Short mmCIF file of C-alpha atoms in Angstrom, two decimals:
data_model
loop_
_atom_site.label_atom_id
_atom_site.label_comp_id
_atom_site.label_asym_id
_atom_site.label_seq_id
_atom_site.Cartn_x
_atom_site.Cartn_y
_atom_site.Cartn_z
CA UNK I 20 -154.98 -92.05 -94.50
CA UNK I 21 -158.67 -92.32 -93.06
CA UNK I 22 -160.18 -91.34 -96.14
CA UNK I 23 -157.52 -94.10 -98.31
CA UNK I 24 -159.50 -96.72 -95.62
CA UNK I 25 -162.92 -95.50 -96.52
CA UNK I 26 -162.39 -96.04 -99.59
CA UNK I 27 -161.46 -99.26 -99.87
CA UNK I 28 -164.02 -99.94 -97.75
CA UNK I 29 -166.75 -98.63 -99.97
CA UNK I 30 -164.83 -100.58 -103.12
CA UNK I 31 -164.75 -103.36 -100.84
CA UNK I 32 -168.80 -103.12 -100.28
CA UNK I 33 -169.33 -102.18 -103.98
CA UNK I 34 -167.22 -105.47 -105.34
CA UNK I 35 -169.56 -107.49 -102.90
CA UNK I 36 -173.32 -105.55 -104.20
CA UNK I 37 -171.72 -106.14 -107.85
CA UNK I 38 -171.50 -110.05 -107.47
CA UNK I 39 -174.38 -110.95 -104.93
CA UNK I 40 -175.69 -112.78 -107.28
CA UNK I 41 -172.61 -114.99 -109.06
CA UNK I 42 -171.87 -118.29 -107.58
CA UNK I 43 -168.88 -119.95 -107.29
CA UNK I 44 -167.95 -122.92 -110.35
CA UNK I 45 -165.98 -126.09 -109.16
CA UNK I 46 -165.38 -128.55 -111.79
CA UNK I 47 -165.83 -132.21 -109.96
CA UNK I 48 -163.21 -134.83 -111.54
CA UNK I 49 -163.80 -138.04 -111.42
CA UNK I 50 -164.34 -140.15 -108.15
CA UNK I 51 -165.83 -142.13 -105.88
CA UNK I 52 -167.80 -142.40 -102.45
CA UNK I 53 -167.19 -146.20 -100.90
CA UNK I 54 -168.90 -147.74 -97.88
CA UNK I 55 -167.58 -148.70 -95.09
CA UNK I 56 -167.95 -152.28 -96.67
CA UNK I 57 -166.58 -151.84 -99.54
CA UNK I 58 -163.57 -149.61 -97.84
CA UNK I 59 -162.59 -152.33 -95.89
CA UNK I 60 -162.56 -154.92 -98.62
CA UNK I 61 -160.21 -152.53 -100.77
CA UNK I 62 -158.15 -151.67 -97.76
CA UNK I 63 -158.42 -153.98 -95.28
CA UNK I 64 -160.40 -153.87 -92.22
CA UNK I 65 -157.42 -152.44 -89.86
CA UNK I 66 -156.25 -150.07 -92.33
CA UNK I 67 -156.68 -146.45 -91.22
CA UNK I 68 -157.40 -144.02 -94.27
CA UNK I 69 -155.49 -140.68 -94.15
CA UNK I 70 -157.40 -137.62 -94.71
CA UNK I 71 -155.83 -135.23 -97.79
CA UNK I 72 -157.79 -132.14 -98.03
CA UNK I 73 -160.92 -130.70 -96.93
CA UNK I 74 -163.48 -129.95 -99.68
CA UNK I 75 -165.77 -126.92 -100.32
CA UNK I 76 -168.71 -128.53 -99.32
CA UNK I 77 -168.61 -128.53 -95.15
CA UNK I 78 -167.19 -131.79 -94.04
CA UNK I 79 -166.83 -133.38 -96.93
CA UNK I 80 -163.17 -134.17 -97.90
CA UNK I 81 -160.50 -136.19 -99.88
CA UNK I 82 -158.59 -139.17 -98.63
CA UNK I 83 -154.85 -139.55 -99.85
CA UNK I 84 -155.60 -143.02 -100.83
CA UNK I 85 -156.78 -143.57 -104.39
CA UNK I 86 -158.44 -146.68 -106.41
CA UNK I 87 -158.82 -148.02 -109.91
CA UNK I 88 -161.67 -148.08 -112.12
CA UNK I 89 -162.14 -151.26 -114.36
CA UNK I 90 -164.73 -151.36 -117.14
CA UNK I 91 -165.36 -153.39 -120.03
CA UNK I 92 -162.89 -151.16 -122.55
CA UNK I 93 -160.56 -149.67 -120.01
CA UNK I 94 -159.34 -148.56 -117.08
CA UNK I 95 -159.04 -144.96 -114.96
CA UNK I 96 -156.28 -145.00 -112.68
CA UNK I 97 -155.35 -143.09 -109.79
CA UNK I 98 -159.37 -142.20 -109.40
CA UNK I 99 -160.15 -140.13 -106.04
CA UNK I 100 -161.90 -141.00 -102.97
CA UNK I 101 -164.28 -138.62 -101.10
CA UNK I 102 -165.46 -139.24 -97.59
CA UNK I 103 -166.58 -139.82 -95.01
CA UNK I 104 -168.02 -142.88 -96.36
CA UNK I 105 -171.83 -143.34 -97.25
CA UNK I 106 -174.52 -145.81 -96.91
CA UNK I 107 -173.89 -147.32 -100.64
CA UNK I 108 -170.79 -147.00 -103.08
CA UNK I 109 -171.13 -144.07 -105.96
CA UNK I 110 -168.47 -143.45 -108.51
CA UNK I 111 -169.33 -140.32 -110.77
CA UNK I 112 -167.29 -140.19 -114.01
CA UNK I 113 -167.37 -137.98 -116.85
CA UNK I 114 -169.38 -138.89 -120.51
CA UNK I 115 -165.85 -138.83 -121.73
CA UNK I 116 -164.86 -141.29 -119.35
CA UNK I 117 -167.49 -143.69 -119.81
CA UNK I 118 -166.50 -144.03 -122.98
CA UNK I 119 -163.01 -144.87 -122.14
CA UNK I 120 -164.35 -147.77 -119.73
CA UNK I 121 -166.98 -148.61 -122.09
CA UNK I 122 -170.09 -148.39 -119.97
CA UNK I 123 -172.92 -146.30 -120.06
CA UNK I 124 -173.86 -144.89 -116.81
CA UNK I 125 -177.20 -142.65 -116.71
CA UNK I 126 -177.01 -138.68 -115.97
CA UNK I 127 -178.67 -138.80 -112.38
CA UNK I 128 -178.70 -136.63 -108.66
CA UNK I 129 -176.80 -138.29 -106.15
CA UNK I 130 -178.10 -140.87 -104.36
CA UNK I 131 -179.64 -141.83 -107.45
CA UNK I 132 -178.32 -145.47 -107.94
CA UNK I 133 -181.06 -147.85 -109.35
CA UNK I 134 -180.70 -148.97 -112.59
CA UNK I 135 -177.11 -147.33 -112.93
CA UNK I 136 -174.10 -148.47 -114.16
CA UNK I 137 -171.65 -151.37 -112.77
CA UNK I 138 -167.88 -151.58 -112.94
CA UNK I 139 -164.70 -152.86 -110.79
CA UNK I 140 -163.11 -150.98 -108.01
CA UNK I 141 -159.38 -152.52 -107.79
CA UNK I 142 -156.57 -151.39 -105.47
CA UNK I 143 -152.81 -153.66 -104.44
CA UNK I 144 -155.54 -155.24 -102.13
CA UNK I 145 -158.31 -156.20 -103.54
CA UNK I 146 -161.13 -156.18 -106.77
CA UNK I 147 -164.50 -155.51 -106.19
CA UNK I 148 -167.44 -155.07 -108.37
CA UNK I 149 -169.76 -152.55 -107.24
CA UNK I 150 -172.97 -153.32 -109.12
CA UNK I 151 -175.63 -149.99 -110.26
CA UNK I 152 -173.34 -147.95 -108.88
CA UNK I 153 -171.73 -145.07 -111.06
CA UNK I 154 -173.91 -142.47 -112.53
CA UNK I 155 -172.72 -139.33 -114.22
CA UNK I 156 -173.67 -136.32 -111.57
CA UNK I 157 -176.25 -134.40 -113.28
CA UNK I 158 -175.06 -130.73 -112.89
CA UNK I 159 -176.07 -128.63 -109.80
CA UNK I 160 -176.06 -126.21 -106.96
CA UNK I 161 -175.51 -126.33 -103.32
CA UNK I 162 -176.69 -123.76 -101.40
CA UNK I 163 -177.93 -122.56 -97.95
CA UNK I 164 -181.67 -121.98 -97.13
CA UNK I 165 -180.74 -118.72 -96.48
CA UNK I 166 -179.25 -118.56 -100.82
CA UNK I 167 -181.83 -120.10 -101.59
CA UNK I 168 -184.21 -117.21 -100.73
CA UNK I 169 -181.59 -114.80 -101.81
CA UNK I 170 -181.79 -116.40 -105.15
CA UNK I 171 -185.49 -116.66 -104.87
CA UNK I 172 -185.45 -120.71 -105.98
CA UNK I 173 -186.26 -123.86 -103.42
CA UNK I 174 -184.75 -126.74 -102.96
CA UNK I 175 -185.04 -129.81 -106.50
CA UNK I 176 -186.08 -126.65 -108.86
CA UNK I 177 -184.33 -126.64 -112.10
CA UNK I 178 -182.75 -122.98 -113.80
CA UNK I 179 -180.66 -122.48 -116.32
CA UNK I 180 -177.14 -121.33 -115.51
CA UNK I 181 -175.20 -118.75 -117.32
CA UNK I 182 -170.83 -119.08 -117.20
CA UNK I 183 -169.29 -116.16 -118.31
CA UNK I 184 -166.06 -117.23 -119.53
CA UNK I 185 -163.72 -117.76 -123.14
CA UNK I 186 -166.64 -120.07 -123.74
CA UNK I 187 -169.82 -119.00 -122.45
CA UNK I 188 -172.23 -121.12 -121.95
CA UNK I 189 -176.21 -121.49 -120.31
CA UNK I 190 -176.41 -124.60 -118.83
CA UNK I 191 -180.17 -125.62 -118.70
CA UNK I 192 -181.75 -127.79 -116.14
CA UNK I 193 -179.37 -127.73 -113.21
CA UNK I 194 -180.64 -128.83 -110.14
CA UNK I 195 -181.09 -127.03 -106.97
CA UNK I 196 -180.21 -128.20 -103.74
CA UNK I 197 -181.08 -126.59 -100.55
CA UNK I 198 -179.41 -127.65 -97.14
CA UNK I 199 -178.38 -125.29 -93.99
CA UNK I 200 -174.95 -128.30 -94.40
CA UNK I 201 -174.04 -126.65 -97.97
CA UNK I 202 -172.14 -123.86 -99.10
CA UNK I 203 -172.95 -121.97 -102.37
CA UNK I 204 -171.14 -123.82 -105.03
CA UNK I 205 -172.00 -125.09 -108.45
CA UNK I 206 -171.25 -128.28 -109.95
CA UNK I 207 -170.15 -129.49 -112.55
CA UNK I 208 -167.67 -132.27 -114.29
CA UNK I 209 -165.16 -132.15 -116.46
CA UNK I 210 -166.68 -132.27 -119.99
CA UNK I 211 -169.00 -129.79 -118.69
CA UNK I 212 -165.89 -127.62 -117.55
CA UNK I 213 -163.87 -128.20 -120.45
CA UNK I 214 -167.29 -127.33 -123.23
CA UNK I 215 -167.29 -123.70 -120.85
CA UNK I 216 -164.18 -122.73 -120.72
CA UNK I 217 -163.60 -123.21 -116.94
CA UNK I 218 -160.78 -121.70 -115.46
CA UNK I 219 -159.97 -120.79 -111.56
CA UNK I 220 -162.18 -118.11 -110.57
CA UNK I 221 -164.69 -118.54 -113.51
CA UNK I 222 -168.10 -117.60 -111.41
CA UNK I 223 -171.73 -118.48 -112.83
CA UNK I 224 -175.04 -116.74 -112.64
CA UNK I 225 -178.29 -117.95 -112.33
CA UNK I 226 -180.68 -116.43 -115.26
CA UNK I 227 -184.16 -117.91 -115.22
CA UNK Q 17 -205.29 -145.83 -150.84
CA UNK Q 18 -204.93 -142.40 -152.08
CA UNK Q 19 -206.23 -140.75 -149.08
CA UNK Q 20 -203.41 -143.00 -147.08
CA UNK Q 21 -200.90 -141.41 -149.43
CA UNK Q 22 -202.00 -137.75 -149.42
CA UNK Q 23 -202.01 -138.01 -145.44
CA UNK Q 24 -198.70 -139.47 -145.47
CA UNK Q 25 -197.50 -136.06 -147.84
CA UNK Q 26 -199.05 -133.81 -145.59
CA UNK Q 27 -197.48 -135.41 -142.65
CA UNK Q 28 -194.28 -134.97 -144.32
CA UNK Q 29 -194.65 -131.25 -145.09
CA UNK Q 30 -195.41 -130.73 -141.59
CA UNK Q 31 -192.41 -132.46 -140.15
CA UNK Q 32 -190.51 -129.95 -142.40
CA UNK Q 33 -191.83 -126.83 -141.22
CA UNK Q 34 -192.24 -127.82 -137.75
CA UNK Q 35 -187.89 -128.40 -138.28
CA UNK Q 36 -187.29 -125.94 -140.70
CA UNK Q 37 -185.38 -123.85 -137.77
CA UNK Q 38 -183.15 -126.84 -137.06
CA UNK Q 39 -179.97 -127.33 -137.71
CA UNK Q 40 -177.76 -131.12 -137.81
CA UNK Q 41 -175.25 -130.91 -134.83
CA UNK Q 42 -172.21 -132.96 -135.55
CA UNK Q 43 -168.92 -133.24 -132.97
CA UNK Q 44 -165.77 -133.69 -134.77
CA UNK Q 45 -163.56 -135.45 -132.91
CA UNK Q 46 -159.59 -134.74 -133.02
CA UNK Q 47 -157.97 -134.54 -136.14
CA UNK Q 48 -155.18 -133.23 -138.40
CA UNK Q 49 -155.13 -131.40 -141.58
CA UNK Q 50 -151.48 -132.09 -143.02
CA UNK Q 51 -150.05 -130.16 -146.21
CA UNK Q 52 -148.72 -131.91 -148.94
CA UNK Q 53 -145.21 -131.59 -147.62
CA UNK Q 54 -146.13 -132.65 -144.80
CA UNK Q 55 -148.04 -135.79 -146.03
CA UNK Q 56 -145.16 -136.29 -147.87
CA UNK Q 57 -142.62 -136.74 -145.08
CA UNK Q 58 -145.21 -138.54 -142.94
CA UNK Q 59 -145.96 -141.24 -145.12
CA UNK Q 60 -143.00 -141.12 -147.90
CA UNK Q 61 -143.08 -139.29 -151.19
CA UNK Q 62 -144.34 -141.98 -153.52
CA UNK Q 63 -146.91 -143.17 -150.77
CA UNK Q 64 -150.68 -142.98 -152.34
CA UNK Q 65 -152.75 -142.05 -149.38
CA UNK Q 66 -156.42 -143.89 -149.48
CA UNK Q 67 -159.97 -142.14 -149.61
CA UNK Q 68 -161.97 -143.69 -146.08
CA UNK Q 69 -165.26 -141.91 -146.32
CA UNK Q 70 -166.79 -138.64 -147.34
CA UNK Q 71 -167.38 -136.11 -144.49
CA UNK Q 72 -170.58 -133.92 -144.13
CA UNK Q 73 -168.75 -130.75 -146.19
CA UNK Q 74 -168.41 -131.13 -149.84
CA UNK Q 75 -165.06 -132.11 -151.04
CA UNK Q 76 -164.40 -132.88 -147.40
CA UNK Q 77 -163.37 -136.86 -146.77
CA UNK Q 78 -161.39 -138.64 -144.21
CA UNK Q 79 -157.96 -140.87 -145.40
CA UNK Q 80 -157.68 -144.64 -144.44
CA UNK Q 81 -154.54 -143.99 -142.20
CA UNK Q 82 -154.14 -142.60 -139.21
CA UNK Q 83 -151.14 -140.55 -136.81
CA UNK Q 84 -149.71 -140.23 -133.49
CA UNK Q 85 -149.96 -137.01 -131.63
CA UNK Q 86 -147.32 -136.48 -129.78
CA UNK Q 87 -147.12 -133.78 -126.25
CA UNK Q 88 -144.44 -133.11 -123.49
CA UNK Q 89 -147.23 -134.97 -121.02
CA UNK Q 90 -148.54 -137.84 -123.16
CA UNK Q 91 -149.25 -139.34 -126.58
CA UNK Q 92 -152.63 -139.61 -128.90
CA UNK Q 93 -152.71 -142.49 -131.28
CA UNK Q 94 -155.06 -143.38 -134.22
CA UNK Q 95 -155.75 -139.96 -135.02
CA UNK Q 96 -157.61 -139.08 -137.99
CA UNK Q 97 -156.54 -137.03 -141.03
CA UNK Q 98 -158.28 -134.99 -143.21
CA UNK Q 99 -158.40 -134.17 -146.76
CA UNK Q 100 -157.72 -132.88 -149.21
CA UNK Q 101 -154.32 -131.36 -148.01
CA UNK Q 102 -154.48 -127.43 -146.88
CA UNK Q 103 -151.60 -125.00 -147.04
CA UNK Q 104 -150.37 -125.29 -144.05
CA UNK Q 105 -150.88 -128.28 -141.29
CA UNK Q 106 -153.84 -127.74 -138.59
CA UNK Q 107 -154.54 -130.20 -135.86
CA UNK Q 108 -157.85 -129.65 -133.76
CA UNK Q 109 -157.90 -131.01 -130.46
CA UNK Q 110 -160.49 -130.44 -127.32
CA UNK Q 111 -159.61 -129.30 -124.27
CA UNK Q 112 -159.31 -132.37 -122.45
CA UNK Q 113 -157.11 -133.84 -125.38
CA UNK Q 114 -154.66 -130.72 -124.93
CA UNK Q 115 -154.57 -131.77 -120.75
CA UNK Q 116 -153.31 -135.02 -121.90
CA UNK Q 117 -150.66 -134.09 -124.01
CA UNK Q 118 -150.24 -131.50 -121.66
CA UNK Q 119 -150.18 -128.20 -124.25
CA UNK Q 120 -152.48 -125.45 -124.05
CA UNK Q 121 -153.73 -124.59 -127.24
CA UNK Q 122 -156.19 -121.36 -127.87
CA UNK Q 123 -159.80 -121.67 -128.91
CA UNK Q 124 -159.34 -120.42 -132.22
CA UNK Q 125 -161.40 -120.61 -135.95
CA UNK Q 126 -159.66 -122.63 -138.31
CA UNK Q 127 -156.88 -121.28 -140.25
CA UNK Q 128 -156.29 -118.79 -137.71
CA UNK Q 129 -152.98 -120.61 -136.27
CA UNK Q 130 -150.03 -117.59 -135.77
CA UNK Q 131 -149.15 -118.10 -132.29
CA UNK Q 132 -151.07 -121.37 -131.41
CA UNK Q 133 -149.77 -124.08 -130.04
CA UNK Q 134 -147.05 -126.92 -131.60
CA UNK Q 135 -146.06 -130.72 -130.99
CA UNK Q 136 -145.00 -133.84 -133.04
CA UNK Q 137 -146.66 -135.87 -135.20
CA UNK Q 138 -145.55 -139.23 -136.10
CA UNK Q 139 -145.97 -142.21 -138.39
CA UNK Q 140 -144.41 -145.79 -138.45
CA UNK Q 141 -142.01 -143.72 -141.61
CA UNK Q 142 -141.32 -140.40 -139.76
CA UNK Q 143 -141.66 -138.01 -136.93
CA UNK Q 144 -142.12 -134.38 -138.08
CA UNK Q 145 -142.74 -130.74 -135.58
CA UNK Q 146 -145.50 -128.91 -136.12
CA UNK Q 147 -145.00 -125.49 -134.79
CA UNK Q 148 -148.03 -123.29 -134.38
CA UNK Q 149 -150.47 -125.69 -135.88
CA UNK Q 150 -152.26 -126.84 -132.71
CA UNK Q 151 -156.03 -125.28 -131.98
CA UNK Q 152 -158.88 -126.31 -130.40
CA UNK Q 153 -161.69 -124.97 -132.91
CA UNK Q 154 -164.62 -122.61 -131.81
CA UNK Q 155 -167.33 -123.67 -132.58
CA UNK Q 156 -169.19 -122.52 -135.85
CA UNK Q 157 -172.49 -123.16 -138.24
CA UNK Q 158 -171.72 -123.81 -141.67
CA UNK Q 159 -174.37 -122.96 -144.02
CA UNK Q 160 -174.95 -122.09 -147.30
CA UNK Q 161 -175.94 -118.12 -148.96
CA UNK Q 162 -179.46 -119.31 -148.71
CA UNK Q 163 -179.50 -120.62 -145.35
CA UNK Q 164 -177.86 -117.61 -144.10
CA UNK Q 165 -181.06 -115.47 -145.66
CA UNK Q 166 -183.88 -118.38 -144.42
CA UNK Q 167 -181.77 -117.67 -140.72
CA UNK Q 168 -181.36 -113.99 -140.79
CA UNK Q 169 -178.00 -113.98 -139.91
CA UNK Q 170 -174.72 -113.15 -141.91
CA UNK Q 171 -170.84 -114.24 -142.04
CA UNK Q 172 -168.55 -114.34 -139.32
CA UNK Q 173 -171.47 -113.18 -137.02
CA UNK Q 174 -172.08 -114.30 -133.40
CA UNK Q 175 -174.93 -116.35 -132.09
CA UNK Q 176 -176.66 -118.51 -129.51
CA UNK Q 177 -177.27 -122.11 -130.61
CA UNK Q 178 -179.77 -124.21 -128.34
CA UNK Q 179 -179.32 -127.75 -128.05
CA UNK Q 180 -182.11 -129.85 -127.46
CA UNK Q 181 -181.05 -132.65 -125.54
CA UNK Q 182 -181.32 -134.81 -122.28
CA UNK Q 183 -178.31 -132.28 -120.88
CA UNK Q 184 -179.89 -129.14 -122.99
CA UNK Q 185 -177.42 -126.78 -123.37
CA UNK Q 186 -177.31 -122.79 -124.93
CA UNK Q 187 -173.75 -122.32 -126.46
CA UNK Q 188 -172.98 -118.75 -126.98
CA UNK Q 189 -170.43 -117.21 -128.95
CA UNK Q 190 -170.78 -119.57 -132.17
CA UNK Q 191 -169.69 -118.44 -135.29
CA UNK Q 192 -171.88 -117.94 -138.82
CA UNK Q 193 -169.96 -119.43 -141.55
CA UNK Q 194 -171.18 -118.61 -144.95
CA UNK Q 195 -170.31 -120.38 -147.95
CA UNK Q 196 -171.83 -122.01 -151.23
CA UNK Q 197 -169.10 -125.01 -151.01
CA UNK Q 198 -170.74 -125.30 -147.38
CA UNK Q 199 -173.24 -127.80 -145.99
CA UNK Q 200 -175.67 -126.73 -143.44
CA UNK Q 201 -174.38 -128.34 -140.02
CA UNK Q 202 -173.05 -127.30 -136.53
CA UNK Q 203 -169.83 -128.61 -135.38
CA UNK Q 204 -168.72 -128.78 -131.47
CA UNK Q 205 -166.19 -131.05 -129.81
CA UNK Q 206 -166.34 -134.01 -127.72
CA UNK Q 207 -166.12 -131.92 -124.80
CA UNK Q 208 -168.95 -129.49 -125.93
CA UNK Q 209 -171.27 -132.99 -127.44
CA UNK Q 210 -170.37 -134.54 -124.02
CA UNK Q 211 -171.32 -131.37 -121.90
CA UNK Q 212 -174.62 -131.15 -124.51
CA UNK Q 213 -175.90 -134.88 -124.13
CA UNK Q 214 -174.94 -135.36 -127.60
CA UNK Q 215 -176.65 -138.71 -129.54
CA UNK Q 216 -177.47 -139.34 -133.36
CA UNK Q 217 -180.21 -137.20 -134.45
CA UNK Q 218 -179.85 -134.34 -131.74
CA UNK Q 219 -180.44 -131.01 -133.42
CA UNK Q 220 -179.79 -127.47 -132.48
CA UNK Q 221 -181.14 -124.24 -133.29
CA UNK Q 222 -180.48 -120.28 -133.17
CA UNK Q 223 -181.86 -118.58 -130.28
CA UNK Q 224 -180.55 -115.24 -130.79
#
């Protein structure tokens, strides 16, 4: 009995030295980040948002309410919201949909916003335009100071990123972000998914 | 004059060995092969289909109408067909296509169907079933005898294919296809030219 314990313990300890150095893949669909503005204008200013789940990164999480996105040649429906809300609106879509809405927002880092692309926000309440605005998230990874020396990178360096799935795949320049608020998790969007085969459980190494 | 002229030759020679590594990069977006009994039912027996344009392979060209794709989640309209007819009916989808018709086809090289996935196709004249037809191709290099020699590589084998881009990219896996009827050109789909920052002009080349 003692010895079945040890060793699962020791395969336990092995599985853990064998992927020290994989990180976690999450595929981010499309969605956006509203102000507190721009929340009430869509909601009203008494309406109280209801929270729907809680999100990998730490206290970041997903409301149950949901918006539509209006372009020039389309419209997304349905399209998430993230809180808690931030300074300025963001929506980050995919290239694919861009093309559906007909704009062309730039690949950028969050935060990002200058000179990116405008659209309509719409819900049963209200139409907004939210003008430079929605970027497509250049691909990245969040991770602790503490990863970061465990991975031997700092915080804004770029590496190339290998996914070892159906599709593999070395993403080049992703960007590296370093905060003691993140937990190790790459990102990435849909196309990006979808060209590497992503599936649950798909785990990514860094290899420059 | 002449000296203008002779610079402008040299130039010219440079460009090409400074590319002669490169290879075009095209994304083929979703499409259907039919076969001719297929066509037939589709569009009526005595119906003369019409030429559109000429694709990058030889003999390879694109007909003037169009078909419906039809999927237990959702429906694909205005989708292309190719010629001339094959032996038996192909359609090639991407990943997010197959989410939206909600089937899950298998990455697969074309003509290599048993056991992929089905779903209708329809016309204004007819709506047929098209039972393991459905893939969503992996991608490949077509080349020619001598290209295969100038890149050291050989039928059906495996390489990594750098894209040089704003969102560079290193697909692995990519098949060698070797053929005198072939033109020298690397095909992905919209997911993988979304994923890769595909534009006009962005070439590719063989890293391992």
């Amino acid at each position: 009995m003692e010895e079945d314990i040890i060793k699962e313990i020791v395969k336990r300890v092995m599985d853990t030295i064998d992927h020290r150095k994989t990180i976690p893949l999450e595929v981010s669909a499309r969605h956006v980040h509203l102000s507190q503005k721009h929340m009430e204008k869509l909601f009203g200013a008494n309406y109280i948002m209801s929270k729907k789940k809680e999100l990998s990164q730490p206290g970041q999480f997903q409301y149950k309410e949901r918006v539509s996105l209006i372009g020039p040649k389309g419209v997304l429906r349905g399209v998430a919201i993230l809180g808690p809300p931030r300074e300025r609106t963001q929506v980050e879509i995919s290239k694919t949909d861009s093309i559906s809405l007909g704009i062309k927002p730039p690949i950028r880092q969050s935060g990002d916003l200058d000179g990116s692309e405008s659209l309509y926000i719409s819900t049963d309440n209200a139409v907004i335009k939210v003008v430079e605005s929605v970027i497509i998230a250049k691909r990245h990874i969040h991770m602790t100071p503490e990863d970061a020396e465990k991975f031997n990178v700092r915080d804004n360096q770029r590496v190339s990123v290998r996914v070892n799935s159906e599709r593999p795949v070395v993403f080049e320049d992703v960007v590296i972000r370093v905060s003691s608020k993140y937990k190790l998790n790459m990102h990435i969007d849909f196309d990006e998914g979808n060209a590497a085969g992503y599936q649950e459980d798909v785990v990514c190494e860094i290899v420059i």
